[in-house]
Tab-separated table of C-alpha atoms and ligand atoms in Angstrom:
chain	number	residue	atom	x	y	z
A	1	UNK	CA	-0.127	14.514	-22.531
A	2	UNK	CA	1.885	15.372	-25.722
A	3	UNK	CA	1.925	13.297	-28.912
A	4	UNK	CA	5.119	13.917	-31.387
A	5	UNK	CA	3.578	12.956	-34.856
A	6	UNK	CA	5.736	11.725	-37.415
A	7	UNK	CA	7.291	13.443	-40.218
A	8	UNK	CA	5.016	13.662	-43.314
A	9	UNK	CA	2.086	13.485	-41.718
A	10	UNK	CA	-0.828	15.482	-43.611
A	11	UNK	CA	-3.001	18.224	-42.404
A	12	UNK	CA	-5.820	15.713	-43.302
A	13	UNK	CA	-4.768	13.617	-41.047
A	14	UNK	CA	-3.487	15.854	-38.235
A	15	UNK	CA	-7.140	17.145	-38.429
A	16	UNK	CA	-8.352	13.727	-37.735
A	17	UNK	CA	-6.918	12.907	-35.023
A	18	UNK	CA	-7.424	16.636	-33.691
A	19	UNK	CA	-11.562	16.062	-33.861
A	20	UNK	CA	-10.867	12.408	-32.383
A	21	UNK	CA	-9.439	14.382	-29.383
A	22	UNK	CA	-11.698	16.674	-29.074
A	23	UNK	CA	-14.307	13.936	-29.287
A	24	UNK	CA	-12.950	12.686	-26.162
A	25	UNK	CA	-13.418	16.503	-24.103
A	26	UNK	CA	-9.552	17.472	-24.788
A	27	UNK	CA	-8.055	20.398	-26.209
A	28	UNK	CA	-5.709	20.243	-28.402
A	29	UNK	CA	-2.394	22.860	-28.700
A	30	UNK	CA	-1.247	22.243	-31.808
A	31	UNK	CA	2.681	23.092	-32.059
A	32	UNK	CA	4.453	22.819	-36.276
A	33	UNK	CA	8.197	22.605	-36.295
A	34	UNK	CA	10.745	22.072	-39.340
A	35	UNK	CA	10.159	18.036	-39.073
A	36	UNK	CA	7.794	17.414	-36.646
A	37	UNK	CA	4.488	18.210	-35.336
A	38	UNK	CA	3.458	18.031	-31.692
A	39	UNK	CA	-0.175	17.964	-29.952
A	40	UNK	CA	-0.430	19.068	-26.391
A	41	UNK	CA	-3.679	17.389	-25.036
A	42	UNK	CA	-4.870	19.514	-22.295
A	43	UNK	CA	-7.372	17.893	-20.281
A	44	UNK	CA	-8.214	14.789	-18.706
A	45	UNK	CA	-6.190	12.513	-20.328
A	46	UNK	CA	-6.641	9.217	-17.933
A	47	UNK	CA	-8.660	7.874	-19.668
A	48	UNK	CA	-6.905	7.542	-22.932
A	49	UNK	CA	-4.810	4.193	-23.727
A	50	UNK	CA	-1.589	5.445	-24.385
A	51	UNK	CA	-0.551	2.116	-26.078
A	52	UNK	CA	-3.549	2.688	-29.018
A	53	UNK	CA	-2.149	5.879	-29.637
A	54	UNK	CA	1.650	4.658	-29.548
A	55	UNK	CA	-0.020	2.014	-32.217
A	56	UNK	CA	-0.972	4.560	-34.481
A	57	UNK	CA	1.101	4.725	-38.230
A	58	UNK	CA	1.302	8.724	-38.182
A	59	UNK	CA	2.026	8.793	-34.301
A	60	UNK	CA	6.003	8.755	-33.292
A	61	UNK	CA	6.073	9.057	-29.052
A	62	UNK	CA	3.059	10.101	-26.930
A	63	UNK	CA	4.312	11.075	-23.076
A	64	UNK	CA	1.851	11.551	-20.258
A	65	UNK	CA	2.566	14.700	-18.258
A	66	UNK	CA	0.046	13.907	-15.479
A	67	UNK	CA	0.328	10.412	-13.704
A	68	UNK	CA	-2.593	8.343	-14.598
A	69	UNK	CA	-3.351	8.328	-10.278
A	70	UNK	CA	-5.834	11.172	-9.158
A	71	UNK	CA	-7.629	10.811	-6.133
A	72	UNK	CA	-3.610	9.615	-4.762
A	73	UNK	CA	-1.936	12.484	-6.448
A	74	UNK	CA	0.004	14.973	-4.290
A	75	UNK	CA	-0.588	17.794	-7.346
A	76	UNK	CA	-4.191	17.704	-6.700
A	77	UNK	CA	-3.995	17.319	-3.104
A	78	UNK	CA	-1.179	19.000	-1.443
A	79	UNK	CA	-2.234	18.234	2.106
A	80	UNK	CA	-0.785	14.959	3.722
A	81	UNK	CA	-4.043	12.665	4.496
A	82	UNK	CA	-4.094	11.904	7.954
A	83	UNK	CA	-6.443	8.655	8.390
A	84	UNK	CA	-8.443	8.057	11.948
A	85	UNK	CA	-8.092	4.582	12.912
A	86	UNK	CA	-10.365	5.021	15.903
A	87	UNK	CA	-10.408	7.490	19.128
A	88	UNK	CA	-7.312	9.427	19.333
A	89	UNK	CA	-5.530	7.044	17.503
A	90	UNK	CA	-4.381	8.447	13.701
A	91	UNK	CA	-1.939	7.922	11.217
A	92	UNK	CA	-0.206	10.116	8.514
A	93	UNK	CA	0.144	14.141	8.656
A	94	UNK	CA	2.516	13.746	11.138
A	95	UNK	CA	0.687	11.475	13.473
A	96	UNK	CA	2.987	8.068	13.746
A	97	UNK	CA	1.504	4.550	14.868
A	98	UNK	CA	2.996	1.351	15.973
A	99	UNK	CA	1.161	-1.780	14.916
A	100	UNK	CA	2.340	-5.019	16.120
A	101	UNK	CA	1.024	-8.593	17.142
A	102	UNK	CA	1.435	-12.401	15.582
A	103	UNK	CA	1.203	-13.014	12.228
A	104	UNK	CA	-1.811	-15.557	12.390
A	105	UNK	CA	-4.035	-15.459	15.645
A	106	UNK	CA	-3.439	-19.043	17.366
A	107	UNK	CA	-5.075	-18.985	20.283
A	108	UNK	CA	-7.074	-16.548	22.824
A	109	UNK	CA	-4.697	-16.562	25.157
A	110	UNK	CA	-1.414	-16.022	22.600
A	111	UNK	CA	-3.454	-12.783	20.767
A	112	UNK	CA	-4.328	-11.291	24.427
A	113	UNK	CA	-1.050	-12.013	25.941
A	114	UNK	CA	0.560	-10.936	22.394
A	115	UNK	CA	-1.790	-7.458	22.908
A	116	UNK	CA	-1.114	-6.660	26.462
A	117	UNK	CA	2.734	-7.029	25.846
A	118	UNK	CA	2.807	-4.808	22.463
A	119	UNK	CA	0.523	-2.436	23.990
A	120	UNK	CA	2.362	-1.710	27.190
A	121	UNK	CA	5.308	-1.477	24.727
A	122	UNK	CA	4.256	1.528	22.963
A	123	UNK	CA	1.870	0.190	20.467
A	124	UNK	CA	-1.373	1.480	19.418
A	125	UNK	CA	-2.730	-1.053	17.265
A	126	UNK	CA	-2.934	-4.620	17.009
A	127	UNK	CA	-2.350	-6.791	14.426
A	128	UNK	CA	-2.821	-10.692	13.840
A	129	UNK	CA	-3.624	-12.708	10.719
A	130	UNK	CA	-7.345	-14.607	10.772
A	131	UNK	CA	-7.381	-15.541	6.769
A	132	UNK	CA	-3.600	-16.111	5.654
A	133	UNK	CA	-2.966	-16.949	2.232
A	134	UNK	CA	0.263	-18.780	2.102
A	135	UNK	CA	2.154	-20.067	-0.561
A	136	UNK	CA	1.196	-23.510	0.077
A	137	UNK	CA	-2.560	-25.200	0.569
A	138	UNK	CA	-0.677	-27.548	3.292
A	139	UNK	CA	0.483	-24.923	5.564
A	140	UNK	CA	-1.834	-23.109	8.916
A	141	UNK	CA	-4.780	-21.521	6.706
A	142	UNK	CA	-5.623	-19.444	9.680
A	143	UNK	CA	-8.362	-19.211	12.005
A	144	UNK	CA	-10.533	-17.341	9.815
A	145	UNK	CA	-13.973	-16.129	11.155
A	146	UNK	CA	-13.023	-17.439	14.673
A	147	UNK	CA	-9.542	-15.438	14.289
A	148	UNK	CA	-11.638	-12.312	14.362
A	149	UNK	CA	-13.960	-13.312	17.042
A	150	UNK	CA	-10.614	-13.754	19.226
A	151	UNK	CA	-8.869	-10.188	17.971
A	152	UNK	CA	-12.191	-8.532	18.762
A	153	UNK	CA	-12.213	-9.963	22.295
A	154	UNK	CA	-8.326	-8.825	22.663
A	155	UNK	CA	-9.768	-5.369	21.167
A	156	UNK	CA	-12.401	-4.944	23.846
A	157	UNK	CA	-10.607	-6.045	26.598
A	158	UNK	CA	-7.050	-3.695	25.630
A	159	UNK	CA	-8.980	-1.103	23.746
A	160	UNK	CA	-6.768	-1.379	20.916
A	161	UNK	CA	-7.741	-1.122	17.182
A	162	UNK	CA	-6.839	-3.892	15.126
A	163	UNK	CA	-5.954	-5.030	11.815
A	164	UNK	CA	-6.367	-7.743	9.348
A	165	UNK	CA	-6.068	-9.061	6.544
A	166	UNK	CA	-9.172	-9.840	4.202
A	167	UNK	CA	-8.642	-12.419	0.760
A	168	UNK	CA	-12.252	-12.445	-0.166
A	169	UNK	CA	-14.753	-9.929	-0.759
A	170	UNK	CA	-17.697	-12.063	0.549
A	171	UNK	CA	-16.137	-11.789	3.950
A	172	UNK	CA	-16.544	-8.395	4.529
A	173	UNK	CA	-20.026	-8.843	6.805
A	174	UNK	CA	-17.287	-10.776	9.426
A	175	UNK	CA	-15.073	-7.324	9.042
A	176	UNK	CA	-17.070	-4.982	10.373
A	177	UNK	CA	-15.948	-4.456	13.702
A	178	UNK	CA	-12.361	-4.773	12.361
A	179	UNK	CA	-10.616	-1.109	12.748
A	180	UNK	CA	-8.390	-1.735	9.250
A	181	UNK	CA	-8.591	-3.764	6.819
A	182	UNK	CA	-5.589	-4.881	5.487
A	183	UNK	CA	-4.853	-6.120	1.421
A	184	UNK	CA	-2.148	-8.092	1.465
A	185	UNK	CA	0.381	-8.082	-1.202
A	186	UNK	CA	-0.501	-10.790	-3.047
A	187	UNK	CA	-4.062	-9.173	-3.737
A	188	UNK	CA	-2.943	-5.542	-4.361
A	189	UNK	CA	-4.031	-6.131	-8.123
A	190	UNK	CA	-7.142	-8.314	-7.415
A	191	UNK	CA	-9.352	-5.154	-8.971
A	192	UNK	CA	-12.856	-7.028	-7.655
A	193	UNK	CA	-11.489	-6.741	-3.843
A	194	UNK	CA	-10.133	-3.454	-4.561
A	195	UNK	CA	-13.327	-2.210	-5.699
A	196	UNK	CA	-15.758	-3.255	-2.863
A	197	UNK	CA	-13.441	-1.714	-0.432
A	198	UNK	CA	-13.820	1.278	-2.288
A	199	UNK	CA	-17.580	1.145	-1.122
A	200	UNK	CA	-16.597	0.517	1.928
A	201	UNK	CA	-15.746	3.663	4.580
A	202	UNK	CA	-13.335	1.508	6.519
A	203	UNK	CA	-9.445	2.390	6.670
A	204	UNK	CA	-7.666	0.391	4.464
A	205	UNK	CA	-4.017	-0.740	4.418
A	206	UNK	CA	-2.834	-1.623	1.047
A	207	UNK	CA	0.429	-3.686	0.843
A	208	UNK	CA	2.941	-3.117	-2.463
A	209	UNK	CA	3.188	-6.520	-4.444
A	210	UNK	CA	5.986	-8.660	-4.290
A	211	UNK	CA	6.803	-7.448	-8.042
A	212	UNK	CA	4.866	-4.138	-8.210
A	213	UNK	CA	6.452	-0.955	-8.995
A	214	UNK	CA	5.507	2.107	-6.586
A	215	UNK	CA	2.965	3.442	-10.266
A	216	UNK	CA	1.182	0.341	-9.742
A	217	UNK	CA	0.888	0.233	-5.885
A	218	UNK	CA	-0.782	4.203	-6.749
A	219	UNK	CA	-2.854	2.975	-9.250
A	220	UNK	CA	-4.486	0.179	-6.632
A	221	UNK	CA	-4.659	2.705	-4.598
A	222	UNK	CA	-6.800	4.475	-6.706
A	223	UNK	CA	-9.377	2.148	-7.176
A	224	UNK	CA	-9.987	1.861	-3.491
A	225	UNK	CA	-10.039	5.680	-3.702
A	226	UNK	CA	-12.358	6.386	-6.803
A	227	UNK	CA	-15.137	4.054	-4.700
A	228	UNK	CA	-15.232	7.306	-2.718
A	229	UNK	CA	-13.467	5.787	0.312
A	230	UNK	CA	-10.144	8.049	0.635
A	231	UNK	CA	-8.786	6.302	3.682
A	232	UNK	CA	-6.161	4.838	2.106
A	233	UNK	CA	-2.539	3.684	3.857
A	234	UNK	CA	0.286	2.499	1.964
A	235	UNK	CA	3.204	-0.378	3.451
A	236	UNK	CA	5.971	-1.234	1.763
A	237	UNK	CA	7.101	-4.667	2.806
A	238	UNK	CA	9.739	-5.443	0.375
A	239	UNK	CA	9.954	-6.679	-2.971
A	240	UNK	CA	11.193	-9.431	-4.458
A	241	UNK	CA	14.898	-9.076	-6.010
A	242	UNK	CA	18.094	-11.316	-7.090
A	243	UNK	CA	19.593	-11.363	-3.139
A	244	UNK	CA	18.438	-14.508	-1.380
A	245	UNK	CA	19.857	-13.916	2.267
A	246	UNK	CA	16.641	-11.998	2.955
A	247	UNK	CA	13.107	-12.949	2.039
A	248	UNK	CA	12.583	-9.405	0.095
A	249	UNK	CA	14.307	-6.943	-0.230
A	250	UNK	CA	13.119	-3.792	2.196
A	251	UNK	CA	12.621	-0.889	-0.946
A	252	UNK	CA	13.043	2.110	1.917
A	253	UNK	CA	13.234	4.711	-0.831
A	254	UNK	CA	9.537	4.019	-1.439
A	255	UNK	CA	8.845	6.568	1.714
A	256	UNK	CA	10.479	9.627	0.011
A	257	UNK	CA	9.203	9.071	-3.538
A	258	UNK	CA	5.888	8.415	-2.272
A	259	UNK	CA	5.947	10.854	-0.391
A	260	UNK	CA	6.522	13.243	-3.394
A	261	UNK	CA	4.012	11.149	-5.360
A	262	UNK	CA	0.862	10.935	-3.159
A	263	UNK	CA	-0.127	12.660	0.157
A	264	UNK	CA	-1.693	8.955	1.533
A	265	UNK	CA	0.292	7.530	4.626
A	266	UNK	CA	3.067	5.206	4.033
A	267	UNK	CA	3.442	2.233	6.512
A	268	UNK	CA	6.645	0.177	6.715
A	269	UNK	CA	6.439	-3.512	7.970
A	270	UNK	CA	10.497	-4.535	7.824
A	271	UNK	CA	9.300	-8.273	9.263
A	272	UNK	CA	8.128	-9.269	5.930
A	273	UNK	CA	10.431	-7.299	4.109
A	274	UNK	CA	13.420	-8.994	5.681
A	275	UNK	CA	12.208	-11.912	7.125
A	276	UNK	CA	14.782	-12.197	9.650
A	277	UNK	CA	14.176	-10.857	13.251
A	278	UNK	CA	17.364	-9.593	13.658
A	279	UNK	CA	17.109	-7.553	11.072
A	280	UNK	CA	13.735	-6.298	11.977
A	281	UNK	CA	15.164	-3.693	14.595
A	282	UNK	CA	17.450	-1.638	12.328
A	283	UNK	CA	15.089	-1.617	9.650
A	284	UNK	CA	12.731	-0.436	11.994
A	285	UNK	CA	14.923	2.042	12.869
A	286	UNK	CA	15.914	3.278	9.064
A	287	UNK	CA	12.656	3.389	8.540
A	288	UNK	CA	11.699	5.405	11.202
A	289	UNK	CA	14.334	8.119	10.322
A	290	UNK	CA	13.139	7.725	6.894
A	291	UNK	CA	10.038	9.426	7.893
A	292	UNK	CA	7.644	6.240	7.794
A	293	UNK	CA	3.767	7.390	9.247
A	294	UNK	CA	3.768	4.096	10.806
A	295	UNK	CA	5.983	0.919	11.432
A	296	UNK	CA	4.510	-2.882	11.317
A	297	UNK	CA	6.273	-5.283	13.553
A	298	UNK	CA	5.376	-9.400	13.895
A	299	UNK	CA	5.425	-10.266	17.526
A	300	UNK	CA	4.783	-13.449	18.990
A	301	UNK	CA	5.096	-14.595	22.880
A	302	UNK	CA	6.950	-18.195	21.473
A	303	UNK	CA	8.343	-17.262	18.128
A	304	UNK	CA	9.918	-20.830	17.869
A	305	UNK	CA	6.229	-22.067	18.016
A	306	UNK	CA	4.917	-19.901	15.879
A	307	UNK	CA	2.304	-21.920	13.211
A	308	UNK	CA	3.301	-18.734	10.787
A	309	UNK	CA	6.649	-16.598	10.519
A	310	UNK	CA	8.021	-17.481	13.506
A	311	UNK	CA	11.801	-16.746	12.294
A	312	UNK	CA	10.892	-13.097	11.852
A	313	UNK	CA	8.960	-12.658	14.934
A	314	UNK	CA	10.719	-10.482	17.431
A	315	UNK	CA	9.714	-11.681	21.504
A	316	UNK	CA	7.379	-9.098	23.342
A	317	UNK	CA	11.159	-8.341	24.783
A	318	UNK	CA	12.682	-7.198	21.455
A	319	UNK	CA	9.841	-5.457	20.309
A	320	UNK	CA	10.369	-3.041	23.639
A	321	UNK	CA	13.437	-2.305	22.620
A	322	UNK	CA	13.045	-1.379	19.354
A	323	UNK	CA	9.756	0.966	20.058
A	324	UNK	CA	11.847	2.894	22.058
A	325	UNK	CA	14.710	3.153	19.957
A	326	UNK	CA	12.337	3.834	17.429
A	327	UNK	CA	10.830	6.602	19.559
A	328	UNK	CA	14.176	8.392	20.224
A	329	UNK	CA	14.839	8.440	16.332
A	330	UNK	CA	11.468	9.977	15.466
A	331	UNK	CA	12.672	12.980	18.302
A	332	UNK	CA	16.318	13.286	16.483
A	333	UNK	CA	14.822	13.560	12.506
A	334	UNK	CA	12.031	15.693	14.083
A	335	UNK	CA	14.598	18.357	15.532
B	1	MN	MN1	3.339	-12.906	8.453
């Protein structure tokens, strides 16, 4: 971090803010030109509010050099993290996944039939919504615990992972059998959940906010990741902009400046994103030759009777097709 002081500024009070550094374990490089005098803080800055010292009469600019994200930080961790879902089955470092399935779990035979289709497809892991927060209290809450109870029966009979999404802390106990656990986007900043997941040893899938820049997305990240639990997968599934004709708007740079920015698995889920199942399949596609880890896909057996994003849901049929267009991209960028 470097702090340009202001012009005029005494040694009295350069030395003050030099042993008010130092108090706080950093050293301090201190560099005298004609007008102005600059203080290279070498250490571990993170902890420092960068807005106090901005406050400060004698201070002029204070830049960080170091993003304030650690554990997710690509400097400290050159490596790509490859996360193990289950047997066989892993994501980032190379490895690529496929997760599809419904949005919400309806019934047991729409999540089995929905799982036998994907899976034969070219997916590896199963998704379907149990707790759904939606944007209005009158609209399918979910199945909830008995959501679970059916994705675990489509688990054991398939022998596919699955994922899902959690709202509440107090329902991890119903979550243990669950392979990831996902955060949707409207809870990627709802610290409390953030934090018991970090105690947690589970794979977790951490969706960007509707209005959250890719810093922030890091920085939730991180607080899943300084619980100790470092299995930690980013998705992308668009943010929200001026356009209208699509729900979000898909942010497919994220995968390359991520990519610089962290070593943590970046999922893309162009359903959400776009909203619009015809415009699922060459998003999946862009994606996929944007060098996404994994690709999210809503799939549902009757998307016209969907109880939740039906309009975006590709048929088991579509979904085919694009898993093995998406295949034959992943071979071309790979050569
Ligand atoms: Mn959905």
């Amino acid at each position: 971090m470097v702090a340009v002081l202001k012009p005029g500024v005494t040694q009295q009070q350069i030395d003050n803010l030099t042993a008010w550094f130092k108090s706080k374990g950093l050293d301090v490089h201190i560099s005298v030109g004609q007008y102005h005098t600059i203080l290279g803080l070498i250490g571990d800055t993170s902890k420092i509010d960068i807005e106090l010292l901005e406050g400060l009469d004698m201070i002029e600019s204070v830049k960080r050099i170091t993003e304030p994200f650690k554990s997710a930080n690509r400097k400290f961790h050159p490596d790509d993290t490859c996360v193990e879902i289950a047997d066989g089955i892993r994501i980032g470092g190379g490895h690529f996944q496929l997760i599809a399935g419904p949005c919400s779990v309806e019934s047991p035979e729409q999540i089995l039939g929905i799982a036998e289709s994907v899976k034969a497809s070219g997916a590896s892991i199963l998704r379907g919504g149990a707790f759904k927060p939606r944007t209005s209290p009158y609209d399918f809450q979910g199945l909830r615990a008995e959501g679970i109870e059916l994705l675990l029966e489509a688990k054991k009979r398939t022998g596919m992972p699955i994922i899902t999404e959690i709202m509440n802390q107090n329902h991890l106990p119903l979550f243990e059998e669950v392979d990831i656990i996902q955060v949707g986007a409207r809870n990627m900043q709802n610290f409390e959940l953030l934090k018991e997941l970090g105690m947690t040893r589970k794979p977790i899938l951490l969706k960007r906010g509707l209005a959250n820049t890719l810093k922030e997305l890091l920085m939730s990240a991180e607080y899943i990741m300084a619980g100790g639990n470092n299995k930690v997968i980013l998705c992308e599934r668009g943010i929200r902009t001026f356009e209208t004709y699509t729900r979000n708007t898909l942010d497919l740079s994220a995968i390359p400046m991520l990519r610089e920015l962290t070593h943590l698995p970046i999922v893309i889920d162009p359903s959400h994103a776009t909203g619009i199942a015809r415009l699922v399949k060459p998003m999946a596609l862009a994606a996929a030759a944007a060098g996404a880890d994994g690709i999210m896909i809503e799939v549902h057996n009757d998307p016209q009777s969907a109880l939740c994003d039906g309009a975006q849901s590709l048929t088991p049929d579509q979904f085919r097709d694009v898993a093995e267009k998406v295949r034959k991209i992943r071979e071309v960028v790979a050569q």
